[in-house]
mmCIF file of C-alpha atoms in Angstrom:
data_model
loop_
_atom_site.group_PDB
_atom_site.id
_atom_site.type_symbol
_atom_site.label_atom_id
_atom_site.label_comp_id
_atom_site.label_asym_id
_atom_site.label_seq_id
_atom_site.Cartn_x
_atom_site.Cartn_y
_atom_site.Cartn_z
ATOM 1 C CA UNK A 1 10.980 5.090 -18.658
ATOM 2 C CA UNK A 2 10.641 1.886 -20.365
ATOM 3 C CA UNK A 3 11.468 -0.368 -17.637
ATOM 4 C CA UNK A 4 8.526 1.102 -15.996
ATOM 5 C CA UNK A 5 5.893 0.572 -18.491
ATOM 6 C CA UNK A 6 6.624 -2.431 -20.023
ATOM 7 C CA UNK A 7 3.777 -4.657 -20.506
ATOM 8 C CA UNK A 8 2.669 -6.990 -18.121
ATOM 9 C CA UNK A 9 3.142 -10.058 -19.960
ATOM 10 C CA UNK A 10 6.274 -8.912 -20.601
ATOM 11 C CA UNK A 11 7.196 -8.073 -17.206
ATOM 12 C CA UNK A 12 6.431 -11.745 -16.226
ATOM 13 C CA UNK A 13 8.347 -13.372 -18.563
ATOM 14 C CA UNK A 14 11.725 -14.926 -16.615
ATOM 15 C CA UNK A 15 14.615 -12.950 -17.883
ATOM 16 C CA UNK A 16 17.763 -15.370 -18.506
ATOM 17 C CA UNK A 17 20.978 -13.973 -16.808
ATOM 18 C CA UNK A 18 18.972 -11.706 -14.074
ATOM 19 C CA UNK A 19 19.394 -12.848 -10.386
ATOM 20 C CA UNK A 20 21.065 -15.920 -9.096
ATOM 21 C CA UNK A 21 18.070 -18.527 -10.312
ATOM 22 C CA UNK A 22 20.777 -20.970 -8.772
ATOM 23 C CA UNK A 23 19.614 -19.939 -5.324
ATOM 24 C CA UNK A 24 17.909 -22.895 -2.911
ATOM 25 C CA UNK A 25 14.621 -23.128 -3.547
ATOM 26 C CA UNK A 26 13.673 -23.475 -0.735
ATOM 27 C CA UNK A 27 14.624 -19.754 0.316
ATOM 28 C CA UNK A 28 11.930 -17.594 1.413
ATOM 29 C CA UNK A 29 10.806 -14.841 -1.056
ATOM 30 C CA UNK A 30 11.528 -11.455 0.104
ATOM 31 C CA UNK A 31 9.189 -8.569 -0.057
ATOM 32 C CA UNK A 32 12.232 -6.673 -1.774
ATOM 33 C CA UNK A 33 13.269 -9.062 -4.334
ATOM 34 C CA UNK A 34 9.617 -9.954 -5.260
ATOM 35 C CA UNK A 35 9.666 -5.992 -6.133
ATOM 36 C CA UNK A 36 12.920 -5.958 -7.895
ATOM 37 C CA UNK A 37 11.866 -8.789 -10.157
ATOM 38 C CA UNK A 38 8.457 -6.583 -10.795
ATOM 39 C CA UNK A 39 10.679 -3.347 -11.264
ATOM 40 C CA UNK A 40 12.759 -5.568 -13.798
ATOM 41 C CA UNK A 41 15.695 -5.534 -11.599
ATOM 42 C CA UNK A 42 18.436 -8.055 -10.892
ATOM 43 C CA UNK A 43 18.357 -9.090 -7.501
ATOM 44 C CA UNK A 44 16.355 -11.756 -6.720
ATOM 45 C CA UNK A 45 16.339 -15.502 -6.904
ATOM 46 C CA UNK A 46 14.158 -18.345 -8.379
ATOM 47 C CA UNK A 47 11.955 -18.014 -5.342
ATOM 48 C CA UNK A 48 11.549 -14.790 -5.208
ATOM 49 C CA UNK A 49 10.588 -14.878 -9.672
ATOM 50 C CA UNK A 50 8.431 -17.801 -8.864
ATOM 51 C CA UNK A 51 6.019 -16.352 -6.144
ATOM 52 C CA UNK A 52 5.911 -12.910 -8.153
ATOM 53 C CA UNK A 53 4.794 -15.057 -11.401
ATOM 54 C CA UNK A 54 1.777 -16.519 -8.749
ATOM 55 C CA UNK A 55 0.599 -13.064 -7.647
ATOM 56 C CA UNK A 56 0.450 -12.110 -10.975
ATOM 57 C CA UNK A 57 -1.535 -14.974 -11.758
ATOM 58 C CA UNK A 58 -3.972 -14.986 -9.068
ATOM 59 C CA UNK A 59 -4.390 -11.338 -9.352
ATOM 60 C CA UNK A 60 -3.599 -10.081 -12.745
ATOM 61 C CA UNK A 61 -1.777 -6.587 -13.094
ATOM 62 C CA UNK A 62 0.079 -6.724 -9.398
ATOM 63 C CA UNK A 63 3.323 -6.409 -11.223
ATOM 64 C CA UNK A 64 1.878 -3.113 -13.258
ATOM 65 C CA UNK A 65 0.806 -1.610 -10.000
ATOM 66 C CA UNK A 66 4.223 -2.005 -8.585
ATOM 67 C CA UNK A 67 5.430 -0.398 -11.907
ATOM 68 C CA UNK A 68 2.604 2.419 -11.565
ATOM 69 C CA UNK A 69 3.696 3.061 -8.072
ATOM 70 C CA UNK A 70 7.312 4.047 -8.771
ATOM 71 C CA UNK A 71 5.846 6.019 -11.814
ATOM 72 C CA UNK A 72 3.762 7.332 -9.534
ATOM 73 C CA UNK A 73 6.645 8.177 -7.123
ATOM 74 C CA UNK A 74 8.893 9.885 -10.345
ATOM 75 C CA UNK A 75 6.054 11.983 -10.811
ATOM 76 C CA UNK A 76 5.211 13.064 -7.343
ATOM 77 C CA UNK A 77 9.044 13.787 -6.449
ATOM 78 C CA UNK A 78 9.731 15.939 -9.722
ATOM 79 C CA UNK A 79 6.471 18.367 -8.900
ATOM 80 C CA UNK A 80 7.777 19.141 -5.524
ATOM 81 C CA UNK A 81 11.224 19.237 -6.684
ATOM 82 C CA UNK A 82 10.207 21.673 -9.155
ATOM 83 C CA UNK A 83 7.587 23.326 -6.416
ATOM 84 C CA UNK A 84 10.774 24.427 -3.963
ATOM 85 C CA UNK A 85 11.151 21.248 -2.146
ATOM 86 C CA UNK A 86 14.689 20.393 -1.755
ATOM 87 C CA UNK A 87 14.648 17.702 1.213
ATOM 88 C CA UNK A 88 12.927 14.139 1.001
ATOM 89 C CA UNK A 89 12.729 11.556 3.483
ATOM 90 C CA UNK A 90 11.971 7.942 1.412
ATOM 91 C CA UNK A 91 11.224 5.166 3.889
ATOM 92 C CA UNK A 92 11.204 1.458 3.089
ATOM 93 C CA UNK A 93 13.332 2.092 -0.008
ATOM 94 C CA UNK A 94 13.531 -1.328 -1.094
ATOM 95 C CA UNK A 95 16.203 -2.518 -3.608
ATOM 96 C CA UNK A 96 17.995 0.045 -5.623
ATOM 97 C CA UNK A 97 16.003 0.753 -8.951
ATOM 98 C CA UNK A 98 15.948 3.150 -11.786
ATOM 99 C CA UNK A 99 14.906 6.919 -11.149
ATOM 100 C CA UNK A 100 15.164 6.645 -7.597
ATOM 101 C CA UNK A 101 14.355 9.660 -5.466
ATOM 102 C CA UNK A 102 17.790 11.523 -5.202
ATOM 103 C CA UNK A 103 17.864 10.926 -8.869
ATOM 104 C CA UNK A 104 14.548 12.422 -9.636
ATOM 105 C CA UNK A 105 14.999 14.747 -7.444
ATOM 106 C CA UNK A 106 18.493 16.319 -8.199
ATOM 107 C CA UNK A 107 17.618 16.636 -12.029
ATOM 108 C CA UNK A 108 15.419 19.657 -10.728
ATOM 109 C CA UNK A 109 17.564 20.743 -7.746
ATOM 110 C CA UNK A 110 20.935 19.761 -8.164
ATOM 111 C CA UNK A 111 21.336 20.448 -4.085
ATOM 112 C CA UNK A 112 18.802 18.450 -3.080
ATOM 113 C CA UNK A 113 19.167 16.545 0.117
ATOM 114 C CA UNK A 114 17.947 12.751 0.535
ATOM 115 C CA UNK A 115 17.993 10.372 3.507
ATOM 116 C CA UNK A 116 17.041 6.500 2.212
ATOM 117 C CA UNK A 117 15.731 4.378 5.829
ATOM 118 C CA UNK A 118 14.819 0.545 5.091
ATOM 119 C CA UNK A 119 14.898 -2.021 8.099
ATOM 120 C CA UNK A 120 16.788 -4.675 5.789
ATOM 121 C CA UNK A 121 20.475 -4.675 5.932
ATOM 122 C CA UNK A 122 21.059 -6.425 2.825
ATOM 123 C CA UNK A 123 18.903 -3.392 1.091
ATOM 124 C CA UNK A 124 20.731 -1.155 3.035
ATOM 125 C CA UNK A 125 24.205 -2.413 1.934
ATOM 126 C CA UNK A 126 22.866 -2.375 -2.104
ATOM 127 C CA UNK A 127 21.304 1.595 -1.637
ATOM 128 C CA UNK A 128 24.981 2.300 -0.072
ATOM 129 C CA UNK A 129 26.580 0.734 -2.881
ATOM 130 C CA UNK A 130 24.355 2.214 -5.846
ATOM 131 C CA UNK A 131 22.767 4.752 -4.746
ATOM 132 C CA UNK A 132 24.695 7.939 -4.660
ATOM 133 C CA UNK A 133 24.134 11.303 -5.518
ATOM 134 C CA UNK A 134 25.526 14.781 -7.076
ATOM 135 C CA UNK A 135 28.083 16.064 -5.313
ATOM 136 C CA UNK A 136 26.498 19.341 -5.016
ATOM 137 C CA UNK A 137 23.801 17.698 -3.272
ATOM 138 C CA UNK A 138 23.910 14.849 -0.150
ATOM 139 C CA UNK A 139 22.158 10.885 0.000
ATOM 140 C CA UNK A 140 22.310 9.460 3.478
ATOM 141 C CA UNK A 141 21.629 6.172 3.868
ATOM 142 C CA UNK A 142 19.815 5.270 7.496
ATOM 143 C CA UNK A 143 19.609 0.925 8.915
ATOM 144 C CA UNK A 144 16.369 1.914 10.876
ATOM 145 C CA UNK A 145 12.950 0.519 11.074
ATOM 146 C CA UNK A 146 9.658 2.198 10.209
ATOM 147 C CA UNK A 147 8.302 0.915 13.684
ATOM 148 C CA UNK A 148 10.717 3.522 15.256
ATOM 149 C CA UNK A 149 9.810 6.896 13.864
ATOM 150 C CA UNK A 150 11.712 8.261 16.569
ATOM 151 C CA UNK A 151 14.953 6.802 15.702
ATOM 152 C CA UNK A 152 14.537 7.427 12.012
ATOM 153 C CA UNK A 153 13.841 11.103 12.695
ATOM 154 C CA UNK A 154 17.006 11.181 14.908
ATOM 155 C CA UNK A 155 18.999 10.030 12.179
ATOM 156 C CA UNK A 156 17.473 11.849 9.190
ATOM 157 C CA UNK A 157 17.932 15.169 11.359
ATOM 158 C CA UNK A 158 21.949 14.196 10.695
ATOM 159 C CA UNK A 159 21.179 15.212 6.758
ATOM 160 C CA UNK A 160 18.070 16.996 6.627
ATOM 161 C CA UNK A 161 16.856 20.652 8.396
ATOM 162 C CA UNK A 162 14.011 19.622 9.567
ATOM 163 C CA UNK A 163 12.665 22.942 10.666
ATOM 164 C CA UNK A 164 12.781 23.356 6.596
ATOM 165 C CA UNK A 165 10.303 21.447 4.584
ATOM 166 C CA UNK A 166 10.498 18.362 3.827
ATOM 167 C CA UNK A 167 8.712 15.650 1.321
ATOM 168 C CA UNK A 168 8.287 12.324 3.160
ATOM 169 C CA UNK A 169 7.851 8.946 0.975
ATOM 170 C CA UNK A 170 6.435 6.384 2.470
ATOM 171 C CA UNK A 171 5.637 3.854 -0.510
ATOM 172 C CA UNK A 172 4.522 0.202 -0.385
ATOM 173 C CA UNK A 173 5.995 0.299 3.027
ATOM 174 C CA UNK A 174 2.889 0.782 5.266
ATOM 175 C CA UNK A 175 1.354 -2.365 4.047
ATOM 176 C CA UNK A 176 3.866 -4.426 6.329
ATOM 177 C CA UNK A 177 2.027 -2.999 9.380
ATOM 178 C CA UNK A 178 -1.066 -4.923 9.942
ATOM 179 C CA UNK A 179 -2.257 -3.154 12.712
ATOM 180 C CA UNK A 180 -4.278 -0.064 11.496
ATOM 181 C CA UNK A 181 -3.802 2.242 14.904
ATOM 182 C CA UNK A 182 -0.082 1.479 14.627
ATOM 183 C CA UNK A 183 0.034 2.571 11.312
ATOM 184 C CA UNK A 184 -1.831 5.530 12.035
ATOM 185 C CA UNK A 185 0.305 6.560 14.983
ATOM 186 C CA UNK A 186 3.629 6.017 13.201
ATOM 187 C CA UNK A 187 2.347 7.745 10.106
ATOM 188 C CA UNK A 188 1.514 11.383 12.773
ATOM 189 C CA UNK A 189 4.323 10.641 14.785
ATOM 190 C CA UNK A 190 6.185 11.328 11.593
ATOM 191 C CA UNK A 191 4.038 13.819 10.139
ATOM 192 C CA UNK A 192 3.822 16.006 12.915
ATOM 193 C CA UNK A 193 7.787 16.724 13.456
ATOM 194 C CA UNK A 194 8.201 17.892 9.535
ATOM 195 C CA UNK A 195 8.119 21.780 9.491
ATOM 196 C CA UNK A 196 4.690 23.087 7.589
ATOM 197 C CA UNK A 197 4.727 22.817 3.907
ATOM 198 C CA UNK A 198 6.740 19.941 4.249
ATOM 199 C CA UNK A 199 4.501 17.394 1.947
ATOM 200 C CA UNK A 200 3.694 13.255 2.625
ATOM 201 C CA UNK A 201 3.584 11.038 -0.186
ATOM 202 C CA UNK A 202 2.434 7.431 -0.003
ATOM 203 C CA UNK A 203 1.174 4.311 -1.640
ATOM 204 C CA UNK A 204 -0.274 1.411 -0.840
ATOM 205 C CA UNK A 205 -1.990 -2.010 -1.910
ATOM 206 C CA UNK A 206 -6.068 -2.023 -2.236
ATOM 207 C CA UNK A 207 -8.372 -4.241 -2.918
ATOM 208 C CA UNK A 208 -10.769 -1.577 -3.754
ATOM 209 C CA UNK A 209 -10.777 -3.074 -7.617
ATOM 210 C CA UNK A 210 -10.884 -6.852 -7.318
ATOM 211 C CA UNK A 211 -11.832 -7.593 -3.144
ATOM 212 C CA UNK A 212 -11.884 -11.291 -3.516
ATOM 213 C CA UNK A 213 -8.740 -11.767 -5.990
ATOM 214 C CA UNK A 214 -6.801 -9.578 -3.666
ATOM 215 C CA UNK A 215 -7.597 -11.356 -0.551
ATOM 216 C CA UNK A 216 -6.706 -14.349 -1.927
ATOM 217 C CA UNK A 217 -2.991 -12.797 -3.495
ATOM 218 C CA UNK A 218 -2.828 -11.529 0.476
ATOM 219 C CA UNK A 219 -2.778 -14.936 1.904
ATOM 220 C CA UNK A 220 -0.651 -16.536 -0.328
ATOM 221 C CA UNK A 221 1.631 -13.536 -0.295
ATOM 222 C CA UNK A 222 1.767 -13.878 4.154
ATOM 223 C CA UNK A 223 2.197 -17.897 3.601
ATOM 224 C CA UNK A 224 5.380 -17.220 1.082
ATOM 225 C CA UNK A 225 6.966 -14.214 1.441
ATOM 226 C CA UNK A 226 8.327 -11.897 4.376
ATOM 227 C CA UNK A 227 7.610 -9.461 5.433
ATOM 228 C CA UNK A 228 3.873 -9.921 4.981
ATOM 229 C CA UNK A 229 1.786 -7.695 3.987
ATOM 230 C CA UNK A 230 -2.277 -6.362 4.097
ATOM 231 C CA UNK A 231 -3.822 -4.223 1.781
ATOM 232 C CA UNK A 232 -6.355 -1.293 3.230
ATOM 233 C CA UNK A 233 -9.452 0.613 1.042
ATOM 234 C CA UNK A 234 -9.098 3.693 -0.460
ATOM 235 C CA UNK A 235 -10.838 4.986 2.868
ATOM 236 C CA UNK A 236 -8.069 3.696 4.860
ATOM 237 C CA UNK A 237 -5.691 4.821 2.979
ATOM 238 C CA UNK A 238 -6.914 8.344 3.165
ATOM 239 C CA UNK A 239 -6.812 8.335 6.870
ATOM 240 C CA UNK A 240 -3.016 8.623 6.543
ATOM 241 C CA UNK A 241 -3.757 11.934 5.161
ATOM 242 C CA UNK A 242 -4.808 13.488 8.421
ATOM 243 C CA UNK A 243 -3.171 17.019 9.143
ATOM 244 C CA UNK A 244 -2.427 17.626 5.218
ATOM 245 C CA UNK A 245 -4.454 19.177 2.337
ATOM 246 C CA UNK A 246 -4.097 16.648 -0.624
ATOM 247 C CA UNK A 247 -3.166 17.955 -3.690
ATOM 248 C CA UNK A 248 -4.851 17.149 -6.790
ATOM 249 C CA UNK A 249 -6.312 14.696 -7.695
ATOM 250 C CA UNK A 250 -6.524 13.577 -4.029
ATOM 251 C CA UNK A 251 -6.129 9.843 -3.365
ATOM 252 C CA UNK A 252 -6.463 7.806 -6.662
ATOM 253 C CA UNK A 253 -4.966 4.461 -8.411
ATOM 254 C CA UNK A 254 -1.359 6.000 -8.890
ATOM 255 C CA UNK A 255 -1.696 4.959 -12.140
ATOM 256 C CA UNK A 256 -4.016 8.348 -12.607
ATOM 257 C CA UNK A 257 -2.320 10.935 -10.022
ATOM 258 C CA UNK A 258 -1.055 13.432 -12.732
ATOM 259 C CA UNK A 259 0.017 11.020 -15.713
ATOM 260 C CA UNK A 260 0.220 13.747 -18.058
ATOM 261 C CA UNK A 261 -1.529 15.694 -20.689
ATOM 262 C CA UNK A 262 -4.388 13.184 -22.859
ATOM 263 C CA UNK A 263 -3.395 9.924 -21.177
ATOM 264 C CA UNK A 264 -5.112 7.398 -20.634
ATOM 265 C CA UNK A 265 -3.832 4.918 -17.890
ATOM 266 C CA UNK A 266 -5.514 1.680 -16.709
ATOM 267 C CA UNK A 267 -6.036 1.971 -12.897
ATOM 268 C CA UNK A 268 -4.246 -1.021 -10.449
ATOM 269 C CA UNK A 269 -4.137 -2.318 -7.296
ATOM 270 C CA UNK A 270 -2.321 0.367 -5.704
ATOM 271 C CA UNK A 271 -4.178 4.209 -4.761
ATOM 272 C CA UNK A 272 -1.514 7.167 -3.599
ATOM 273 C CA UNK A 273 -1.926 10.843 -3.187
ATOM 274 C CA UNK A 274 0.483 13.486 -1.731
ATOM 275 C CA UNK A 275 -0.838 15.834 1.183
ATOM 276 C CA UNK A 276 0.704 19.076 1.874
ATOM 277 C CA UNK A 277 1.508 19.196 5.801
ATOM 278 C CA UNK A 278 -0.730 22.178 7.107
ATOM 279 C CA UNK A 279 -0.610 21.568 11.320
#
C-alpha cells in the first residue's frame, strides 16, 4: 500500500524516468494521466505532471484525495468481496493502477467476475493490456461511455448475471457530468437494473472543505485539462444514494469510510459511501 499513502510532498515531486516528459507541451492534460501521475503511475507526460503540480498548489492535498479515493475503493471492494459479492461493475476505470478491482476482489473470491467500462480508447487499450485476472475468475473489458447506461449494461450483461448481485463502482467518474439531473438519471438508470442486494459505490470531488480553493482548482482544471470536471457537496453527492441503504459510516471524506481499527486519517477533497440496492 505504499504507493497509496505516500506523502503529499512526496507525491508531487517529478519522478525521473516515469512517463514520456519528452511529449509536446503543448498537449492537453488528460483527466487520466493527471490521475496516474497522482496514483504514482507511469503514463503521463510533462503536461499532464505540470497541471497536477498546479492543482496541488492551488488546492493543497488534491493528489492525497485521489490517493484516499482508491484506498477508499480497496477497502470498499474487499468488504463486499468478503460479504458474498462476487460481481462488480467499475465504470470510468481510468489508467491501470495498483490493487485494481479484479485484483482486490479475487484475493477474497478467486471466481469473481469484473467488467472495466471507460469512454477512452487509449485507457481501454492499457486495462486490456494490464489488467487481467485469475483464471478461475473472468475481467471484461467494455469501450462504452457512462452517458449510455444502456449500452454499458448491454455489454456488462455479456460477463456478469445481472439478476445476481452486483457491486457497481462509479469513482471520480461522475464529476465529468456537469449537469446534475443527468447525473442523477444515469446514476438510477443504472441502479435500478442491478438485482437487490447488489451494492453502489462512488466517489466524488467536494468542495465541502475549502469552497473557494476548490472553485478556483475547478476552473483551472476545465481551462487545462479534458474532460472537465465539477465538484458537488456532500448533499449532492448523497442524492446518488437514492433507492439504497448506506452502509456505515454513510457518506464521508473517503479518507474516513472504514480506515481501520485506531486510525486516524486527515479528511480530503473527495466524500464516498457505498449503498446497498434495496428497490
Amino acid at each position: 500500500m505504499s504507493g497509496l499513502t505516500r506523502s503529499f510532498r512526496g507525491a508531487m515531486k517529478p519522478r525521473p524516468n516515469a512517463g514520456d516528459h519528452r511529449g509536446p507541451t503543448s498537449r492537453p492534460a488528460h483527466s487520466a494521466r493527471v490521475w496516474d501521475y497522482w496514483l504514482g503511475g507511469k503514463n503521463f507526460y510533462s503536461t499532464d505532471a505540470k497541471v497536477a503540480i498546479e492543482l496541488t498548489e492551488m488546492l493543497p492535498h488534491l493528489g492525497r484525495a485521489a490517493r484516499a479515493q482508491r484506498g477508499f475503493q480497496s477497502r470498499a471492494v474487499r468488504h463486499l468481496a468478503e460479504s458474498g459479492v462476487d460481481q462488480f461493475l467499475d465504470i470510468g476505470v481510468g489508467l491501470p493502477a495498483r490493487y485494481g478491482t479484479h485484483e482486490v476482489a479475487q484475493v477474497a473470491v478467486p471466481t469473481a467476475r469484473v467488467v472495466y467500462a471507460d469512454k477512452d480508447p487509449v485507457v481501454m487499450a492499457h486495462a486490456r493490456a494490464l489488467m487481467a485476472g485469475r483464471p478461475e475468475g473472468a475481467v471484461a473489458h467494455l469501450h462504452a461511455d457512462l452517458r449510455d447506461p444502456d449500452e454499458i449494461l448491454l455489454g456488462a450483461a455479456e460477463t456478469l448475471d445481472l439478476r445476481r448481485p452486483v457491486a457497481l463502482l462509479l469513482l471520480g467518474v461522475l464529476e465529468h457530468i456537469a449537469d446534475d439531473e443527468e447525473a442523477q438519471w444515469i446514476v438510477k438508470r443504472l441502479v435500478s437494473a442491478l438485482a437487490p442486494g447488489s451494492h453502489l459505490v462512488a466517489g466524488h470531488l467536494t468542495g465541502a472543505l475549502s469552497p473557494a480553493a476548490m472553485e478556483r482548482a475547478v476552473a483551472h482544471w476545465n481551462t487545462t485539462t479534458a474532460p472537465g470536471v465539477v465538484s458537488r457537496t456532500p448533499e449532492a453527492i448523497a442524492a446518488f444514494f437514492g433507492g439504497t441503504e448506506l452502509l456505515a459510516p454513510g457518506i464521508v471524506t473517503c479518507s474516513r469510510w472504514r480506515p481501520g481499527p485506531g486510525s486516524t486519517v486527515p479528511a480530503v477533497h473527495r466524500y464516498g459511501g457505498v449503498g446497498r440496492v434495496i428497490y
